[in-house]
mmCIF file of C-alpha atoms and ligand atoms in Angstrom:
data_model
loop_
_atom_site.group_PDB
_atom_site.id
_atom_site.type_symbol
_atom_site.label_atom_id
_atom_site.label_comp_id
_atom_site.label_asym_id
_atom_site.label_seq_id
_atom_site.Cartn_x
_atom_site.Cartn_y
_atom_site.Cartn_z
ATOM 1 C CA MET H 292 125.736 116.054 -0.140
ATOM 2 C CA LYS H 293 122.773 115.963 -2.461
ATOM 3 C CA LEU H 294 119.188 116.397 -1.335
ATOM 4 C CA GLN H 295 117.241 113.286 -2.412
ATOM 5 C CA ALA H 296 113.795 113.808 -0.861
ATOM 6 C CA VAL H 297 111.838 116.122 1.427
ATOM 7 C CA LEU H 298 109.307 114.550 3.786
ATOM 8 C CA PHE H 299 106.545 116.785 5.089
ATOM 9 C CA ASP H 300 104.337 116.366 8.096
ATOM 10 C CA LEU H 301 100.868 117.653 7.216
ATOM 11 C CA ASP H 302 98.960 119.067 10.223
ATOM 12 C CA GLY H 303 100.715 122.251 11.341
ATOM 13 C CA VAL H 304 103.279 122.198 8.499
ATOM 14 C CA ILE H 305 101.246 122.324 5.282
ATOM 15 C CA MET H 306 98.370 124.201 6.874
ATOM 16 C CA ASP H 307 96.714 125.020 10.162
ATOM 17 C CA THR H 308 94.796 121.749 10.588
ATOM 18 C CA ALA H 309 96.626 121.222 13.925
ATOM 19 C CA GLU H 310 94.292 123.903 15.301
ATOM 20 C CA PHE H 311 91.225 122.065 13.937
ATOM 21 C CA HIS H 312 92.385 118.862 15.646
ATOM 22 C CA TYR H 313 92.689 120.815 18.917
ATOM 23 C CA ILE H 314 89.193 122.304 18.605
ATOM 24 C CA ALA H 315 87.667 118.895 17.862
ATOM 25 C CA TRP H 316 89.508 117.118 20.704
ATOM 26 C CA LYS H 317 88.612 119.886 23.155
ATOM 27 C CA ARG H 318 84.944 119.494 22.291
ATOM 28 C CA LEU H 319 85.036 115.714 22.790
ATOM 29 C CA ALA H 320 87.020 116.087 26.034
ATOM 30 C CA GLU H 321 84.424 118.562 27.354
ATOM 31 C CA GLU H 322 81.642 116.084 26.585
ATOM 32 C CA LEU H 323 83.563 113.584 28.721
ATOM 33 C CA GLY H 324 84.118 116.090 31.542
ATOM 34 C CA ILE H 325 87.865 116.385 30.877
ATOM 35 C CA ALA H 326 89.575 119.770 30.594
ATOM 36 C CA ILE H 327 92.388 120.150 28.073
ATOM 37 C CA ASP H 328 94.398 123.235 27.141
ATOM 38 C CA ARG H 329 96.921 124.190 24.462
ATOM 39 C CA GLU H 330 99.875 123.134 26.573
ATOM 40 C CA PHE H 331 98.434 119.638 27.007
ATOM 41 C CA ASN H 332 97.570 119.593 23.296
ATOM 42 C CA GLU H 333 101.289 119.559 22.443
ATOM 43 C CA ASN H 334 101.254 115.903 23.616
ATOM 44 C CA LEU H 335 98.621 115.057 21.009
ATOM 45 C CA LYS H 336 100.469 116.454 18.004
ATOM 46 C CA GLY H 337 101.791 113.815 15.629
ATOM 47 C CA ILE H 338 100.188 110.822 17.282
ATOM 48 C CA SER H 339 97.309 108.735 15.925
ATOM 49 C CA ARG H 340 93.607 109.258 16.602
ATOM 50 C CA MET H 341 93.271 106.333 19.038
ATOM 51 C CA GLU H 342 96.506 107.154 20.841
ATOM 52 C CA SER H 343 95.318 110.745 21.233
ATOM 53 C CA LEU H 344 92.049 109.551 22.756
ATOM 54 C CA ASP H 345 93.908 107.273 25.201
ATOM 55 C CA THR H 346 96.187 110.172 26.170
ATOM 56 C CA ILE H 347 93.156 112.389 26.888
ATOM 57 C CA LEU H 348 91.399 109.675 28.919
ATOM 58 C CA ARG H 349 94.553 109.064 30.981
ATOM 59 C CA HIS H 350 94.867 112.807 31.557
ATOM 60 C CA GLY H 351 91.290 112.878 32.883
ATOM 61 C CA GLY H 352 91.791 109.803 35.093
ATOM 62 C CA LYS H 353 89.332 107.827 32.954
ATOM 63 C CA ALA H 354 91.703 105.394 31.244
ATOM 64 C CA ASP H 355 89.733 102.314 32.325
ATOM 65 C CA ASP H 356 86.206 103.697 32.182
ATOM 66 C CA TYR H 357 85.252 102.728 28.617
ATOM 67 C CA SER H 358 85.027 99.624 26.446
ATOM 68 C CA ALA H 359 86.903 99.354 23.142
ATOM 69 C CA GLU H 360 83.642 99.918 21.301
ATOM 70 C CA GLU H 361 82.817 103.060 23.271
ATOM 71 C CA LYS H 362 86.285 104.374 22.518
ATOM 72 C CA ARG H 363 85.832 103.693 18.809
ATOM 73 C CA ASP H 364 82.574 105.678 18.925
ATOM 74 C CA MET H 365 84.282 108.585 20.688
ATOM 75 C CA ALA H 366 87.103 108.657 18.143
ATOM 76 C CA GLU H 367 84.540 108.665 15.349
ATOM 77 C CA ARG H 368 82.665 111.504 17.011
ATOM 78 C CA LYS H 369 85.850 113.550 17.216
ATOM 79 C CA ASN H 370 86.630 112.777 13.585
ATOM 80 C CA SER H 371 83.160 113.838 12.370
ATOM 81 C CA HIS H 372 83.576 117.159 14.114
ATOM 82 C CA TYR H 373 87.108 117.535 12.710
ATOM 83 C CA VAL H 374 85.963 116.682 9.170
ATOM 84 C CA SER H 375 83.131 119.223 9.434
ATOM 85 C CA LEU H 376 85.774 121.886 10.204
ATOM 86 C CA LEU H 377 87.565 120.888 6.969
ATOM 87 C CA ASP H 378 84.492 121.754 4.926
ATOM 88 C CA ARG H 379 85.632 125.187 3.924
ATOM 89 C CA LEU H 380 89.256 124.338 3.097
ATOM 90 C CA LYS H 381 90.532 126.091 0.009
ATOM 91 C CA PRO H 382 93.871 126.276 -1.831
ATOM 92 C CA ALA H 383 94.643 129.711 -0.289
ATOM 93 C CA ASP H 384 94.768 128.071 3.171
ATOM 94 C CA VAL H 385 98.137 126.424 2.436
ATOM 95 C CA TYR H 386 100.813 127.954 4.690
ATOM 96 C CA PRO H 387 103.008 130.624 3.049
ATOM 97 C CA GLY H 388 105.955 129.251 1.103
ATOM 98 C CA ILE H 389 104.759 125.636 0.972
ATOM 99 C CA ARG H 390 103.298 125.608 -2.545
ATOM 100 C CA GLU H 391 106.329 127.510 -3.868
ATOM 101 C CA LEU H 392 108.675 125.004 -2.212
ATOM 102 C CA LEU H 393 106.734 122.067 -3.678
ATOM 103 C CA LEU H 394 106.872 123.615 -7.152
ATOM 104 C CA ALA H 395 110.625 124.182 -6.816
ATOM 105 C CA LEU H 396 111.119 120.571 -5.697
ATOM 106 C CA ARG H 397 109.156 119.284 -8.665
ATOM 107 C CA GLU H 398 111.161 121.487 -11.010
ATOM 108 C CA ALA H 399 114.406 120.118 -9.514
ATOM 109 C CA GLY H 400 113.145 116.506 -9.731
ATOM 110 C CA ILE H 401 113.376 116.033 -5.953
ATOM 111 C CA PRO H 402 110.471 113.964 -4.578
ATOM 112 C CA ALA H 403 108.186 115.475 -1.942
ATOM 113 C CA VAL H 404 106.485 112.993 0.388
ATOM 114 C CA VAL H 405 103.798 113.314 3.063
ATOM 115 C CA ALA H 406 104.628 111.447 6.276
ATOM 116 C CA SER H 407 101.600 112.152 8.469
ATOM 117 C CA ALA H 408 99.694 110.106 11.045
ATOM 118 C CA SER H 409 96.434 111.444 9.632
ATOM 119 C CA LYS H 410 93.998 109.243 7.771
ATOM 120 C CA ASN H 411 92.430 112.440 6.437
ATOM 121 C CA ALA H 412 95.615 113.504 4.608
ATOM 122 C CA PRO H 413 94.565 112.549 1.031
ATOM 123 C CA GLN H 414 91.274 114.448 1.410
ATOM 124 C CA ILE H 415 93.031 117.561 2.767
ATOM 125 C CA LEU H 416 95.628 117.518 -0.034
ATOM 126 C CA ARG H 417 92.839 117.302 -2.613
ATOM 127 C CA ALA H 418 90.980 120.258 -1.077
ATOM 128 C CA LEU H 419 94.201 122.309 -1.073
ATOM 129 C CA GLU H 420 94.949 121.248 -4.689
ATOM 130 C CA LEU H 421 98.336 119.877 -3.645
ATOM 131 C CA SER H 422 97.926 116.165 -4.431
ATOM 132 C CA GLU H 423 99.900 116.195 -7.702
ATOM 133 C CA LEU H 424 102.845 117.952 -6.074
ATOM 134 C CA PHE H 425 103.572 114.988 -3.803
ATOM 135 C CA ARG H 426 105.225 111.871 -5.182
ATOM 136 C CA PHE H 427 103.873 109.739 -2.339
ATOM 137 C CA VAL H 428 101.612 109.961 0.711
ATOM 138 C CA VAL H 429 102.574 107.315 3.270
ATOM 139 C CA PRO H 430 99.421 105.449 4.373
ATOM 140 C CA PRO H 431 99.606 105.598 8.199
ATOM 141 C CA ASP H 432 98.397 101.997 8.506
ATOM 142 C CA SER H 433 101.175 100.724 6.236
ATOM 143 C CA VAL H 434 103.768 100.888 9.025
ATOM 144 C CA PRO H 435 103.826 99.104 12.382
ATOM 145 C CA ARG H 436 104.630 102.114 14.564
ATOM 146 C CA GLY H 437 103.561 105.754 14.544
ATOM 147 C CA LYS H 438 105.653 108.778 15.586
ATOM 148 C CA PRO H 439 107.953 109.101 17.578
ATOM 149 C CA ALA H 440 109.143 105.867 15.871
ATOM 150 C CA PRO H 441 110.849 106.521 12.509
ATOM 151 C CA ASP H 442 108.614 104.161 10.480
ATOM 152 C CA LEU H 443 106.519 106.723 8.533
ATOM 153 C CA PHE H 444 109.610 108.653 7.450
ATOM 154 C CA LEU H 445 111.627 105.540 6.546
ATOM 155 C CA ARG H 446 108.730 104.129 4.543
ATOM 156 C CA GLY H 447 108.384 107.421 2.641
ATOM 157 C CA ALA H 448 112.099 107.588 1.798
ATOM 158 C CA GLU H 449 112.146 103.951 0.733
ATOM 159 C CA GLU H 450 109.171 104.437 -1.583
ATOM 160 C CA VAL H 451 110.948 107.190 -3.530
ATOM 161 C CA GLY H 452 114.351 105.479 -3.446
ATOM 162 C CA ALA H 453 116.047 108.065 -1.206
ATOM 163 C CA ALA H 454 118.750 107.378 1.397
ATOM 164 C CA PRO H 455 117.762 108.757 4.837
ATOM 165 C CA GLU H 456 121.000 110.728 5.261
ATOM 166 C CA PHE H 457 120.117 112.715 2.129
ATOM 167 C CA CYS H 458 116.544 113.400 3.271
ATOM 168 C CA ILE H 459 115.054 116.325 5.163
ATOM 169 C CA GLY H 460 111.936 115.997 7.313
ATOM 170 C CA ILE H 461 109.779 118.985 8.284
ATOM 171 C CA GLU H 462 107.677 118.838 11.465
ATOM 172 C CA ASP H 463 105.826 120.960 14.020
ATOM 173 C CA ALA H 464 105.519 118.246 16.706
ATOM 174 C CA GLN H 465 108.059 116.949 19.199
ATOM 175 C CA SER H 466 107.051 113.369 18.376
ATOM 176 C CA GLY H 467 107.687 114.116 14.697
ATOM 177 C CA ILE H 468 111.143 115.629 15.209
ATOM 178 C CA THR H 469 112.079 112.586 17.307
ATOM 179 C CA ALA H 470 110.847 110.343 14.473
ATOM 180 C CA ILE H 471 112.886 112.205 11.810
ATOM 181 C CA LYS H 472 116.063 112.014 13.887
ATOM 182 C CA ALA H 473 115.461 108.313 14.640
ATOM 183 C CA ALA H 474 115.212 107.797 10.859
ATOM 184 C CA GLY H 475 118.681 109.327 10.448
ATOM 185 C CA MET H 476 117.425 112.399 8.560
ATOM 186 C CA THR H 477 117.920 116.146 8.969
ATOM 187 C CA ALA H 478 115.025 117.669 10.948
ATOM 188 C CA VAL H 479 113.535 121.094 10.331
ATOM 189 C CA GLY H 480 111.162 122.230 13.081
ATOM 190 C CA ILE H 481 108.345 124.713 12.542
ATOM 191 C CA GLY H 482 107.264 126.475 15.736
ATOM 192 C CA SER H 483 108.848 126.916 19.146
ATOM 193 C CA GLU H 484 112.635 126.777 19.017
ATOM 194 C CA ALA H 485 113.015 125.753 22.672
ATOM 195 C CA MET H 486 110.481 122.932 22.374
ATOM 196 C CA LEU H 487 111.712 121.480 19.082
ATOM 197 C CA LYS H 488 115.460 121.930 19.670
ATOM 198 C CA ALA H 489 114.984 120.077 22.974
ATOM 199 C CA VAL H 490 114.165 116.905 21.007
ATOM 200 C CA GLY H 491 116.943 117.300 18.452
ATOM 201 C CA ALA H 492 115.696 119.536 15.620
ATOM 202 C CA ASP H 493 118.684 120.592 13.487
ATOM 203 C CA VAL H 494 117.098 123.953 12.758
ATOM 204 C CA VAL H 495 113.834 125.605 13.822
ATOM 205 C CA LEU H 496 111.891 128.291 11.951
ATOM 206 C CA PRO H 497 108.993 130.166 13.566
ATOM 207 C CA ASP H 498 106.797 129.536 10.489
ATOM 208 C CA THR H 499 106.967 128.248 6.906
ATOM 209 C CA ARG H 500 107.766 131.575 5.206
ATOM 210 C CA ARG H 501 111.499 131.019 4.988
ATOM 211 C CA LEU H 502 111.329 127.430 3.769
ATOM 212 C CA SER H 503 112.814 127.306 0.283
ATOM 213 C CA LEU H 504 114.725 124.765 -1.775
ATOM 214 C CA GLU H 505 117.864 126.877 -1.393
ATOM 215 C CA PHE H 506 117.466 126.942 2.395
ATOM 216 C CA LEU H 507 116.997 123.154 2.541
ATOM 217 C CA ARG H 508 119.957 122.456 0.252
ATOM 218 C CA GLY H 509 122.089 124.692 2.482
ATOM 219 C CA LEU H 510 121.293 122.459 5.469
ATOM 220 C CA LEU H 511 122.721 119.363 3.800
ATOM 221 C CA SER H 512 125.888 121.039 2.580
ATOM 222 C CA ALA H 513 126.598 122.686 5.955
HETATM 223 C C1 BG6 F 242 98.518 113.969 13.125
HETATM 224 C C2 BG6 F 242 98.052 115.103 14.005
HETATM 225 O O1 BG6 F 242 99.092 114.504 11.972
HETATM 226 O O2 BG6 F 242 97.431 113.138 12.747
HETATM 227 C C3 BG6 F 242 97.275 114.562 15.191
HETATM 228 O O3 BG6 F 242 99.175 115.847 14.455
HETATM 229 C C4 BG6 F 242 96.136 113.677 14.704
HETATM 230 O O4 BG6 F 242 96.765 115.658 15.931
HETATM 231 C C5 BG6 F 242 96.721 112.554 13.843
HETATM 232 O O5 BG6 F 242 95.435 113.110 15.794
HETATM 233 C C6 BG6 F 242 95.654 111.604 13.294
HETATM 234 O O6 BG6 F 242 94.814 112.303 12.414
HETATM 235 P P1 BG6 F 242 93.418 111.757 11.851
HETATM 236 O O7 BG6 F 242 93.047 112.799 10.811
HETATM 237 O O8 BG6 F 242 93.691 110.419 11.246
HETATM 238 O O9 BG6 F 242 92.494 111.693 13.000
HETATM 239 MG MG1 MG F 243 102.013 118.138 12.757
#
């Protein structure tokens, strides 16, 4: 089997922006009198800004306390804080192995795609000087459903003319692994083996160090 495309999640796979999202949500939640911790934060990974806010409000028993406009303001407040944390991003912040993998993919003519729920993805890729290494960044609003639905991954594969069964998706979130498997692709998890295998990851690595083109090709020929 021949590898036709690799689809990357961004936050928590390309760099540590998952932590910035957590810090920004925690600050907003505190303003609202809602306590969140890292364990709860796992539920927020991979899902959109507004869905994350709704999940936090439900968690705090405040699901019906705010108008749509108030919720939009809260989401904007969280985003401003998040974007201010991005201020100091630099190319050296890319996780180990990622730039090397992207260069190897380009050399081999295999498209790399970003399939992230984040509307901030293009800005982050620019700051990390990675934009030219991706053939396509799926605009999150271009698909009807976010993760755990397969839409973002299917749209990315379609754009670069790749068949899902010859694609590999890389994710740190349970919702993302579920989305990759629902798209009919091979799923590589980055993070906790127990958590990501539980939702169907084909293989889980503790971090990005061991990700290489050779490793990914080996998964498809296994
Ligand atoms: C996902 C993150 O990639 O993007 C979520 O895992 C985040 O934590 C979501 O909420 C939306 O990101 P943004 O940048 O559009 O608020
Ligand atoms: Mg992620």
